[in-house]
Amino acid sequence: MPGIVVVGLQWGDEGKGKASAYLAKGASLAVRFNGGANAGHTVTLGSMSLSLHMLPAATVSTRAAAIGPGVYLDLEEMLKDVRRLEEAVGKIEVIVSPRAHLVTPLQLALDAKIEEVRGGASIGTTRRGIGPTALHKYGRLGLRLCDVLEGGEAEALAEIWRRLWGGVVSVKSEEALKSVKRLAEEVRWMVGDVPSAIMSRLSAGETVIFEGAQGTMLDIDHGTYPYVTSSHTTSAAAAIGSGVGLKAIDSVVGIAKAYTTRVGAGPFPTEIAGPIADAIRRRGGEYGATTGRPRRIGWLDIPQLRYACMLNSVDQIFLTRLDTLATQERVEICVKYEGVKEPFPDTVEALKRVKPVYLEMEGWPEIGEAEREKLRREGYGALHRAARRYVEKIEEELGSVIKYIGIGPRIEDVIMK
Ligand code: IMP
């Protein structure tokens, strides 16, 4: 009964959408368990590229999706995703946990307000209301889908919100509640028991893909706090955020890009600027799928990845975008942080002081359509020797297996090692 967790090993945008759509071939359910509409999981279907914010990208393979109680539910974005996905692939099954906390216009307004008040120390959030929804949830002031659909507490809660936030933001609590009530009716048909839906499939021997959002370094406890998201982004969150036990998980596939990117503020030890960064950004279309912001670019960071592999109990790595890193004469890998003893520094200040030690390696030529075709046919051995050396160096440094390698944007542009 394979329960497979797909988790980002860097700062998000590792290519989880495409990777989990690939890994979900033959699976019967794709589950989102964390984050919210801050995610943008992109899959390329033929000539069409689809960025999903609430539904797992693996739904293109499974045709069935579940949204666990650990997800911050933006109903409007979810309805948009369902519409766009059904236009692209036909009818899908969607099961949404009634326990998921709702993002309302109030939380969206508070996200913008908090960023404004932070001024120069702003996080650079996606403005999708994630932090304020978490603030309400963990402060026991959150509004869940079931609270709206079953009535009862919602009005009393809106009154508390009014007393707390009236005068702080212009959005009125009762208006916020009204808008989600209308949308909640539209998703009523999707409400179902997510843990049972997962467990019944696993017990029947089917495969379930748990598709993590964001990346390990954005985890609220283990990431570069406070420049993180307000969710757990490591593999253990798959169990809590969907409502199954740890034994429902059989394997963890960690997704790592062949270089590193980060969007938003915060420390980034291997960040580079200048022509190489610009070229990678251009080649890879490295702009946020949710916000359109240019992503910051850096070399691959082994100490960071080693830390991420440990936190996630990674079984196998899926290395994405080897094709994007192609055409560089030389590529670099950070193999250690000078003088740093702990697995990964705890504070922003310590991370700013980090001095990465780089290993320079030979680059590899363009991986175009003809090379992709050949690689798909002949496999890993047909990869340019410099690219193979790069892959094997990463494995050696991490002591982990790279099983899948992304060589292009489409779901099938993958070679197995
Ligand atoms: P928030 O999750 O919108 O609160 O944003 C907090 C930080 O996480 C910001 O630096 C965002 O850019 C980053 N972030 C949130 N979601 C994603 C994602 O899906 N990919 C990459 N970065 C993200």
JSON list of C-alpha atoms and ligand atoms in Angstrom, two decimals, residues 11-13 38-40 123-128 130-131 214 218 228-229 263-265 293, ligand 1:
[
{"chain": "A", "resi": 11, "resn": "TRP", "atom": "CA", "xyz": [12.94, 27.15, -0.67]},
{"chain": "A", "resi": 12, "resn": "GLY", "atom": "CA", "xyz": [10.01, 26.02, -2.80]},
{"chain": "A", "resi": 13, "resn": "ASP", "atom": "CA", "xyz": [9.68, 26.11, -6.60]},
{"chain": "A", "resi": 38, "resn": "ASN", "atom": "CA", "xyz": [0.59, 30.65, -1.88]},
{"chain": "A", "resi": 39, "resn": "ALA", "atom": "CA", "xyz": [1.65, 27.52, -3.79]},
{"chain": "A", "resi": 40, "resn": "GLY", "atom": "CA", "xyz": [1.78, 27.44, -7.56]},
{"chain": "A", "resi": 123, "resn": "ILE", "atom": "CA", "xyz": [8.84, 38.78, 4.64]},
{"chain": "A", "resi": 124, "resn": "GLY", "atom": "CA", "xyz": [7.88, 39.24, 1.01]},
{"chain": "A", "resi": 125, "resn": "THR", "atom": "CA", "xyz": [4.83, 37.03, 1.39]},
{"chain": "A", "resi": 126, "resn": "THR", "atom": "CA", "xyz": [2.68, 35.97, -1.54]},
{"chain": "A", "resi": 127, "resn": "ARG", "atom": "CA", "xyz": [-0.18, 38.04, 0.00]},
{"chain": "A", "resi": 128, "resn": "ARG", "atom": "CA", "xyz": [-2.42, 34.97, -0.01]},
{"chain": "A", "resi": 130, "resn": "ILE", "atom": "CA", "xyz": [-1.33, 32.50, 4.90]},
{"chain": "A", "resi": 131, "resn": "GLY", "atom": "CA", "xyz": [0.24, 34.08, 8.01]},
{"chain": "A", "resi": 214, "resn": "GLN", "atom": "CA", "xyz": [6.57, 25.16, -0.53]},
{"chain": "A", "resi": 218, "resn": "LEU", "atom": "CA", "xyz": [10.27, 27.60, 4.44]},
{"chain": "A", "resi": 228, "resn": "VAL", "atom": "CA", "xyz": [9.37, 31.21, 6.24]},
{"chain": "A", "resi": 229, "resn": "THR", "atom": "CA", "xyz": [5.75, 30.34, 5.56]},
{"chain": "A", "resi": 263, "resn": "VAL", "atom": "CA", "xyz": [11.45, 34.10, -3.89]},
{"chain": "A", "resi": 264, "resn": "GLY", "atom": "CA", "xyz": [10.78, 36.70, -1.21]},
{"chain": "A", "resi": 265, "resn": "ALA", "atom": "CA", "xyz": [13.16, 38.03, 1.43]},
{"chain": "A", "resi": 293, "resn": "ARG", "atom": "CA", "xyz": [8.18, 38.02, -8.93]},
{"chain": "B", "resi": 1, "resn": "IMP", "atom": "P1", "xyz": [3.58, 33.26, 2.54]},
{"chain": "B", "resi": 1, "resn": "IMP", "atom": "O1", "xyz": [3.58, 31.78, 2.55]},
{"chain": "B", "resi": 1, "resn": "IMP", "atom": "O2", "xyz": [2.74, 33.86, 1.46]},
{"chain": "B", "resi": 1, "resn": "IMP", "atom": "O3", "xyz": [3.26, 33.84, 3.89]},
{"chain": "B", "resi": 1, "resn": "IMP", "atom": "O4", "xyz": [5.07, 33.76, 2.23]},
{"chain": "B", "resi": 1, "resn": "IMP", "atom": "C1", "xyz": [6.17, 33.50, 3.10]},
{"chain": "B", "resi": 1, "resn": "IMP", "atom": "C2", "xyz": [7.44, 33.22, 2.32]},
{"chain": "B", "resi": 1, "resn": "IMP", "atom": "O5", "xyz": [7.32, 31.96, 1.68]},
{"chain": "B", "resi": 1, "resn": "IMP", "atom": "C3", "xyz": [7.74, 34.24, 1.22]},
{"chain": "B", "resi": 1, "resn": "IMP", "atom": "O6", "xyz": [9.14, 34.35, 1.09]},
{"chain": "B", "resi": 1, "resn": "IMP", "atom": "C4", "xyz": [7.18, 33.58, -0.03]},
{"chain": "B", "resi": 1, "resn": "IMP", "atom": "O7", "xyz": [7.79, 34.04, -1.21]},
{"chain": "B", "resi": 1, "resn": "IMP", "atom": "C5", "xyz": [7.51, 32.13, 0.26]},
{"chain": "B", "resi": 1, "resn": "IMP", "atom": "N1", "xyz": [6.60, 31.19, -0.40]},
{"chain": "B", "resi": 1, "resn": "IMP", "atom": "C6", "xyz": [5.35, 30.88, -0.05]},
{"chain": "B", "resi": 1, "resn": "IMP", "atom": "N2", "xyz": [4.83, 29.96, -0.87]},
{"chain": "B", "resi": 1, "resn": "IMP", "atom": "C7", "xyz": [5.79, 29.66, -1.75]},
{"chain": "B", "resi": 1, "resn": "IMP", "atom": "C8", "xyz": [5.87, 28.74, -2.84]},
{"chain": "B", "resi": 1, "resn": "IMP", "atom": "O8", "xyz": [4.93, 27.99, -3.15]},
{"chain": "B", "resi": 1, "resn": "IMP", "atom": "N3", "xyz": [7.05, 28.72, -3.53]},
{"chain": "B", "resi": 1, "resn": "IMP", "atom": "C9", "xyz": [8.10, 29.51, -3.18]},
{"chain": "B", "resi": 1, "resn": "IMP", "atom": "N4", "xyz": [8.07, 30.36, -2.17]},
{"chain": "B", "resi": 1, "resn": "IMP", "atom": "C10", "xyz": [6.93, 30.44, -1.46]}
]
